Amino acid sequence: MEWRFSGNAPIYAQLVEQLTQRIVTAVYPPGQRIPPVRELAMEAGVNPNTMQRALGELERQGLVFSQRTSGRFVTEDTARIEHAKRSLAEERISSFLRAMEELGLDAEAVDTLLREARERDEKYDADS
């Protein structure tokens, strides 16, 4: 999974979101040690202090925990991970709906577009 950043939010907040996505999609499975701060920072192309701040936020949320000499690990609390997944999904849905509203589309038009897209995807998958 590639690191991607935009100019519309602080880098640390984008790191929190991307690390959360890696946790909820099991790139970093429950109980797994995550790479050290410096390694993650180098991989993402960010300052280690920024990565440290993002990981600190994930600790505050309970998605990761530190073991004094062993590093950071993903929580084994699958309910917490599922909650994070749902929250991330809800944020993305809200963002999508705001963007559709900015285009002047009402809920009915969005529903129609989604249904048509789903049908296209299902037809494409059936043809593949």
Coordinates of N, CA and C in Angstrom, one line a residue:
M1 N 0.8 -1.2 0.0 CA 0.0 0.0 0.0 C 0.9 1.2 0.0
E2 N 0.7 2.1 -0.9 CA 1.5 3.3 -1.1 C 1.0 4.4 -0.2
W3 N 1.9 5.3 0.3 CA 1.5 6.4 1.1 C 1.2 7.5 0.1
R4 N 0.0 8.2 0.4 CA -0.4 9.3 -0.4 C -0.9 10.5 0.5
F5 N -0.5 11.7 0.1 CA -0.8 12.8 0.9 C -1.4 13.9 0.0
S6 N -2.3 14.7 0.6 CA -2.9 15.8 -0.1 C -2.7 17.1 0.7
G7 N -2.9 18.2 0.2 CA -2.7 19.4 0.9 C -3.9 19.9 1.7
N8 N -5.0 19.1 1.8 CA -6.2 19.6 2.5 C -6.3 19.1 3.9
A9 N -5.3 18.5 4.5 CA -5.3 18.1 5.9 C -3.9 18.0 6.4
P10 N -3.7 18.1 7.7 CA -2.3 17.9 8.2 C -1.8 16.6 7.9
I11 N -0.5 16.5 7.7 CA 0.2 15.2 7.3 C -0.1 14.2 8.4
Y12 N 0.1 14.6 9.7 CA -0.1 13.6 10.8 C -1.5 13.0 10.7
A13 N -2.5 13.8 10.4 CA -3.9 13.3 10.4 C -4.0 12.3 9.2
Q14 N -3.4 12.6 8.1 CA -3.4 11.7 6.9 C -2.7 10.4 7.3
L15 N -1.6 10.5 8.0 CA -0.9 9.3 8.5 C -1.8 8.5 9.4
V16 N -2.5 9.1 10.3 CA -3.4 8.4 11.2 C -4.4 7.6 10.4
E17 N -5.0 8.3 9.4 CA -6.0 7.6 8.5 C -5.4 6.4 7.8
Q18 N -4.2 6.6 7.2 CA -3.6 5.6 6.4 C -3.1 4.4 7.2
L19 N -2.6 4.7 8.4 CA -2.2 3.6 9.3 C -3.4 2.9 9.8
T20 N -4.5 3.6 10.1 CA -5.8 3.0 10.5 C -6.2 2.0 9.4
Q21 N -6.2 2.5 8.2 CA -6.6 1.6 7.0 C -5.8 0.4 7.0
R22 N -4.5 0.5 7.2 CA -3.6 -0.6 7.2 C -4.0 -1.6 8.3
I23 N -4.4 -1.1 9.4 CA -4.8 -2.0 10.5 C -6.1 -2.7 10.2
V24 N -7.1 -1.9 9.8 CA -8.5 -2.5 9.6 C -8.5 -3.4 8.3
T25 N -7.6 -3.3 7.4 CA -7.5 -4.2 6.3 C -6.5 -5.3 6.5
A26 N -5.9 -5.4 7.7 CA -5.0 -6.5 8.1 C -3.7 -6.4 7.4
V27 N -3.3 -5.3 6.8 CA -1.9 -5.2 6.4 C -1.0 -5.3 7.6
Y28 N -1.5 -4.7 8.7 CA -0.9 -5.0 10.0 C -1.9 -5.7 10.8
P29 N -1.9 -7.0 10.9 CA -2.9 -7.8 11.5 C -2.9 -7.6 13.1
P30 N -4.0 -8.0 13.7 CA -4.0 -7.9 15.2 C -2.8 -8.7 15.8
G31 N -2.2 -8.0 16.8 CA -1.1 -8.6 17.5 C 0.3 -8.5 16.8
Q32 N 0.3 -8.0 15.6 CA 1.5 -7.9 14.8 C 2.3 -6.6 15.3
R33 N 3.6 -6.8 15.3 CA 4.5 -5.6 15.6 C 4.5 -4.8 14.3
I34 N 4.3 -3.5 14.5 CA 4.4 -2.6 13.4 C 5.9 -2.1 13.3
P35 N 6.2 -1.7 12.1 CA 7.6 -1.2 11.9 C 7.9 0.0 12.8
P36 N 9.2 0.1 13.1 CA 9.6 1.3 14.0 C 9.3 2.6 13.3
V37 N 9.2 3.6 14.2 CA 8.9 5.0 13.7 C 9.8 5.5 12.6
R38 N 11.1 5.3 12.8 CA 12.0 5.8 11.7 C 11.8 5.1 10.4
E39 N 11.6 3.8 10.5 CA 11.4 3.0 9.2 C 10.1 3.5 8.5
L40 N 9.0 3.6 9.3 CA 7.7 4.1 8.7 C 7.9 5.5 8.2
A41 N 8.6 6.4 8.9 CA 8.8 7.7 8.4 C 9.5 7.8 7.1
M42 N 10.6 7.0 7.1 CA 11.4 6.9 5.8 C 10.5 6.4 4.7
E43 N 9.8 5.4 4.9 CA 8.9 4.8 3.9 C 7.9 5.8 3.4
A44 N 7.3 6.5 4.3 CA 6.3 7.5 4.0 C 6.8 8.8 3.5
G45 N 8.1 9.0 3.7 CA 8.7 10.3 3.3 C 8.4 11.5 4.2
V46 N 8.2 11.2 5.5 CA 7.8 12.2 6.4 C 8.9 12.3 7.6
N47 N 8.8 13.4 8.3 CA 9.6 13.6 9.5 C 9.3 12.5 10.6
P48 N 10.3 11.9 11.2 CA 10.0 10.9 12.3 C 9.1 11.5 13.4
N49 N 9.2 12.8 13.7 CA 8.4 13.4 14.7 C 6.9 13.4 14.3
T50 N 6.7 13.6 13.0 CA 5.3 13.6 12.5 C 4.7 12.1 12.6
M51 N 5.5 11.2 12.2 CA 5.1 9.8 12.3 C 4.8 9.4 13.8
Q52 N 5.7 9.9 14.7 CA 5.6 9.6 16.1 C 4.2 10.2 16.6
R53 N 3.9 11.4 16.2 CA 2.6 12.0 16.6 C 1.4 11.1 16.1
A54 N 1.5 10.7 14.9 CA 0.4 9.8 14.3 C 0.3 8.5 15.1
L55 N 1.4 7.9 15.4 CA 1.4 6.7 16.2 C 0.9 6.9 17.6
G56 N 1.2 8.1 18.2 CA 0.7 8.4 19.5 C -0.8 8.5 19.5
E57 N -1.4 9.1 18.4 CA -2.8 9.2 18.3 C -3.4 7.8 18.2
L58 N -2.8 6.9 17.4 CA -3.3 5.5 17.3 C -3.3 4.8 18.7
E59 N -2.3 5.1 19.5 CA -2.2 4.6 20.8 C -3.3 5.1 21.6
R60 N -3.6 6.4 21.5 CA -4.7 7.0 22.3 C -6.0 6.4 21.9
Q61 N -6.2 6.1 20.6 CA -7.4 5.4 20.2 C -7.5 4.0 20.5
G62 N -6.4 3.4 21.0 CA -6.4 2.0 21.4 C -6.1 1.0 20.2
L63 N -5.7 1.5 19.1 CA -5.5 0.6 17.9 C -4.1 0.0 18.0
V64 N -3.2 0.7 18.7 CA -1.8 0.1 18.8 C -1.4 0.3 20.3
F65 N -0.5 -0.5 20.8 CA 0.1 -0.3 22.1 C 1.6 -0.5 22.1
S66 N 2.2 0.0 23.0 CA 3.7 -0.1 23.1 C 4.1 -1.1 24.2
Q67 N 5.1 -1.8 23.8 CA 5.8 -2.7 24.8 C 7.2 -2.1 24.9
R68 N 7.5 -1.7 26.1 CA 8.7 -1.0 26.4 C 9.9 -1.2 25.5
T69 N 10.4 -2.4 25.4 CA 11.6 -2.7 24.7 C 11.3 -3.4 23.4
S70 N 10.1 -3.7 23.1 CA 9.8 -4.5 21.9 C 9.2 -3.7 20.7
G71 N 8.7 -2.5 21.0 CA 8.1 -1.7 19.9 C 6.6 -1.6 20.1
R72 N 6.0 -1.2 19.0 CA 4.5 -1.1 19.0 C 3.9 -2.2 18.3
F73 N 2.7 -2.6 18.8 CA 1.9 -3.7 18.3 C 0.5 -3.3 18.0
V74 N -0.2 -3.9 17.0 CA -1.6 -3.7 16.8 C -2.4 -4.4 17.9
T75 N -3.4 -3.7 18.3 CA -4.3 -4.3 19.3 C -4.9 -5.7 18.8
E76 N -5.2 -6.5 19.8 CA -5.8 -7.8 19.4 C -7.3 -7.7 19.7
D77 N -7.8 -6.5 20.1 CA -9.2 -6.2 20.3 C -9.9 -6.0 19.0
T78 N -10.5 -7.1 18.5 CA -11.1 -7.1 17.1 C -12.3 -6.2 17.1
A79 N -13.0 -6.0 18.2 CA -14.2 -5.1 18.3 C -13.7 -3.7 18.1
R80 N -12.5 -3.3 18.7 CA -12.0 -2.0 18.5 C -11.6 -1.8 17.0
I81 N -11.0 -2.8 16.4 CA -10.6 -2.7 15.0 C -11.9 -2.5 14.1
E82 N -12.9 -3.3 14.4 CA -14.2 -3.2 13.6 C -14.8 -1.8 13.8
H83 N -14.7 -1.3 15.0 CA -15.2 0.1 15.2 C -14.5 1.1 14.4
A84 N -13.1 0.9 14.4 CA -12.3 1.9 13.6 C -12.6 1.7 12.1
K85 N -12.9 0.5 11.6 CA -13.3 0.3 10.2 C -14.6 1.0 9.9
R86 N -15.5 0.8 10.8 CA -16.8 1.5 10.6 C -16.7 3.0 10.6
S87 N -15.9 3.5 11.5 CA -15.7 5.0 11.6 C -15.1 5.5 10.3
L88 N -14.0 4.8 9.8 CA -13.4 5.2 8.6 C -14.3 5.2 7.4
A89 N -15.2 4.1 7.3 CA -16.1 4.0 6.3 C -17.2 5.2 6.3
E90 N -17.6 5.5 7.5 CA -18.6 6.6 7.7 C -18.0 7.9 7.3
E91 N -16.7 8.1 7.6 CA -16.1 9.4 7.2 C -16.0 9.5 5.7
R92 N -15.7 8.4 5.1 CA -15.5 8.4 3.6 C -16.9 8.6 2.9
I93 N -17.9 8.0 3.5 CA -19.3 8.1 3.0 C -19.7 9.6 3.1
S94 N -19.5 10.2 4.3 CA -19.9 11.6 4.5 C -19.1 12.5 3.5
S95 N -17.9 12.2 3.3 CA -17.1 13.0 2.3 C -17.7 12.9 0.9
F96 N -18.0 11.6 0.5 CA -18.6 11.4 -0.8 C -19.9 12.1 -1.0
L97 N -20.7 12.0 0.1 CA -22.1 12.7 0.0 C -21.9 14.2 -0.1
R98 N -21.0 14.8 0.6 CA -20.7 16.2 0.5 C -20.3 16.6 -0.9
A99 N -19.4 15.8 -1.5 CA -19.0 16.0 -2.9 C -20.1 15.9 -3.9
M100 N -21.0 14.9 -3.7 CA -22.2 14.8 -4.6 C -23.1 16.0 -4.4
E101 N -23.3 16.5 -3.2 CA -24.1 17.6 -2.9 C -23.5 18.9 -3.6
E102 N -22.2 19.0 -3.6 CA -21.6 20.1 -4.2 C -21.8 20.1 -5.7
L103 N -22.0 18.9 -6.3 CA -22.3 18.7 -7.7 C -23.8 19.0 -8.0
G104 N -24.5 19.2 -7.0 CA -26.0 19.5 -7.1 C -26.8 18.2 -7.2
L105 N -26.3 17.1 -6.8 CA -27.1 15.9 -6.8 C -27.8 15.6 -5.5
D106 N -29.0 15.3 -5.6 CA -29.8 15.0 -4.4 C -29.6 13.5 -4.1
A107 N -30.2 13.0 -2.9 CA -30.0 11.7 -2.5 C -30.6 10.7 -3.5
E108 N -31.7 11.0 -4.2 CA -32.2 10.1 -5.2 C -31.3 9.9 -6.4
A109 N -30.7 11.0 -6.8 CA -29.8 10.9 -7.9 C -28.5 10.1 -7.6
V110 N -28.0 10.3 -6.3 CA -26.9 9.5 -5.9 C -27.2 8.1 -5.8
D111 N -28.4 7.7 -5.3 CA -28.8 6.3 -5.2 C -28.9 5.7 -6.6
T112 N -29.4 6.4 -7.6 CA -29.5 6.0 -8.9 C -28.1 5.7 -9.5
L113 N -27.2 6.7 -9.3 CA -25.8 6.5 -9.8 C -25.1 5.3 -9.2
L114 N -25.3 5.2 -7.9 CA -24.7 4.0 -7.2 C -25.2 2.7 -7.7
R115 N -26.5 2.6 -7.9 CA -27.2 1.4 -8.4 C -26.6 1.1 -9.8
E116 N -26.6 2.1 -10.6 CA -26.1 1.9 -12.0 C -24.6 1.4 -12.0
A117 N -23.8 2.0 -11.1 CA -22.4 1.7 -11.1 C -22.2 0.2 -10.6
R118 N -23.0 -0.1 -9.6 CA -23.0 -1.5 -9.0 C -23.4 -2.5 -10.1
E119 N -24.4 -2.2 -10.9 CA -24.9 -3.1 -12.0 C -23.8 -3.2 -13.0
R120 N -23.1 -2.1 -13.4 CA -22.1 -2.1 -14.4 C -20.9 -3.0 -13.9
D121 N -20.6 -2.9 -12.6 CA -19.5 -3.7 -12.0 C -19.8 -5.1 -12.0
E122 N -21.1 -5.5 -11.6 CA -21.5 -6.9 -11.6 C -21.5 -7.5 -13.0
K123 N -21.9 -6.7 -14.0 CA -21.9 -7.2 -15.4 C -20.5 -7.4 -15.8
Y124 N -19.6 -6.4 -15.5 CA -18.2 -6.5 -15.9 C -17.6 -7.8 -15.2
D125 N -17.9 -8.0 -13.9 CA -17.3 -9.2 -13.2 C -17.9 -10.5 -13.8
A126 N -19.1 -10.5 -14.2 CA -19.7 -11.7 -14.9 C -19.1 -12.0 -16.2
D127 N -18.7 -10.9 -16.9 CA -18.2 -11.1 -18.3 C -16.7 -11.4 -18.2
S128 N -16.0 -11.2 -17.1 CA -14.6 -11.5 -17.0 C -14.3 -12.9 -16.8

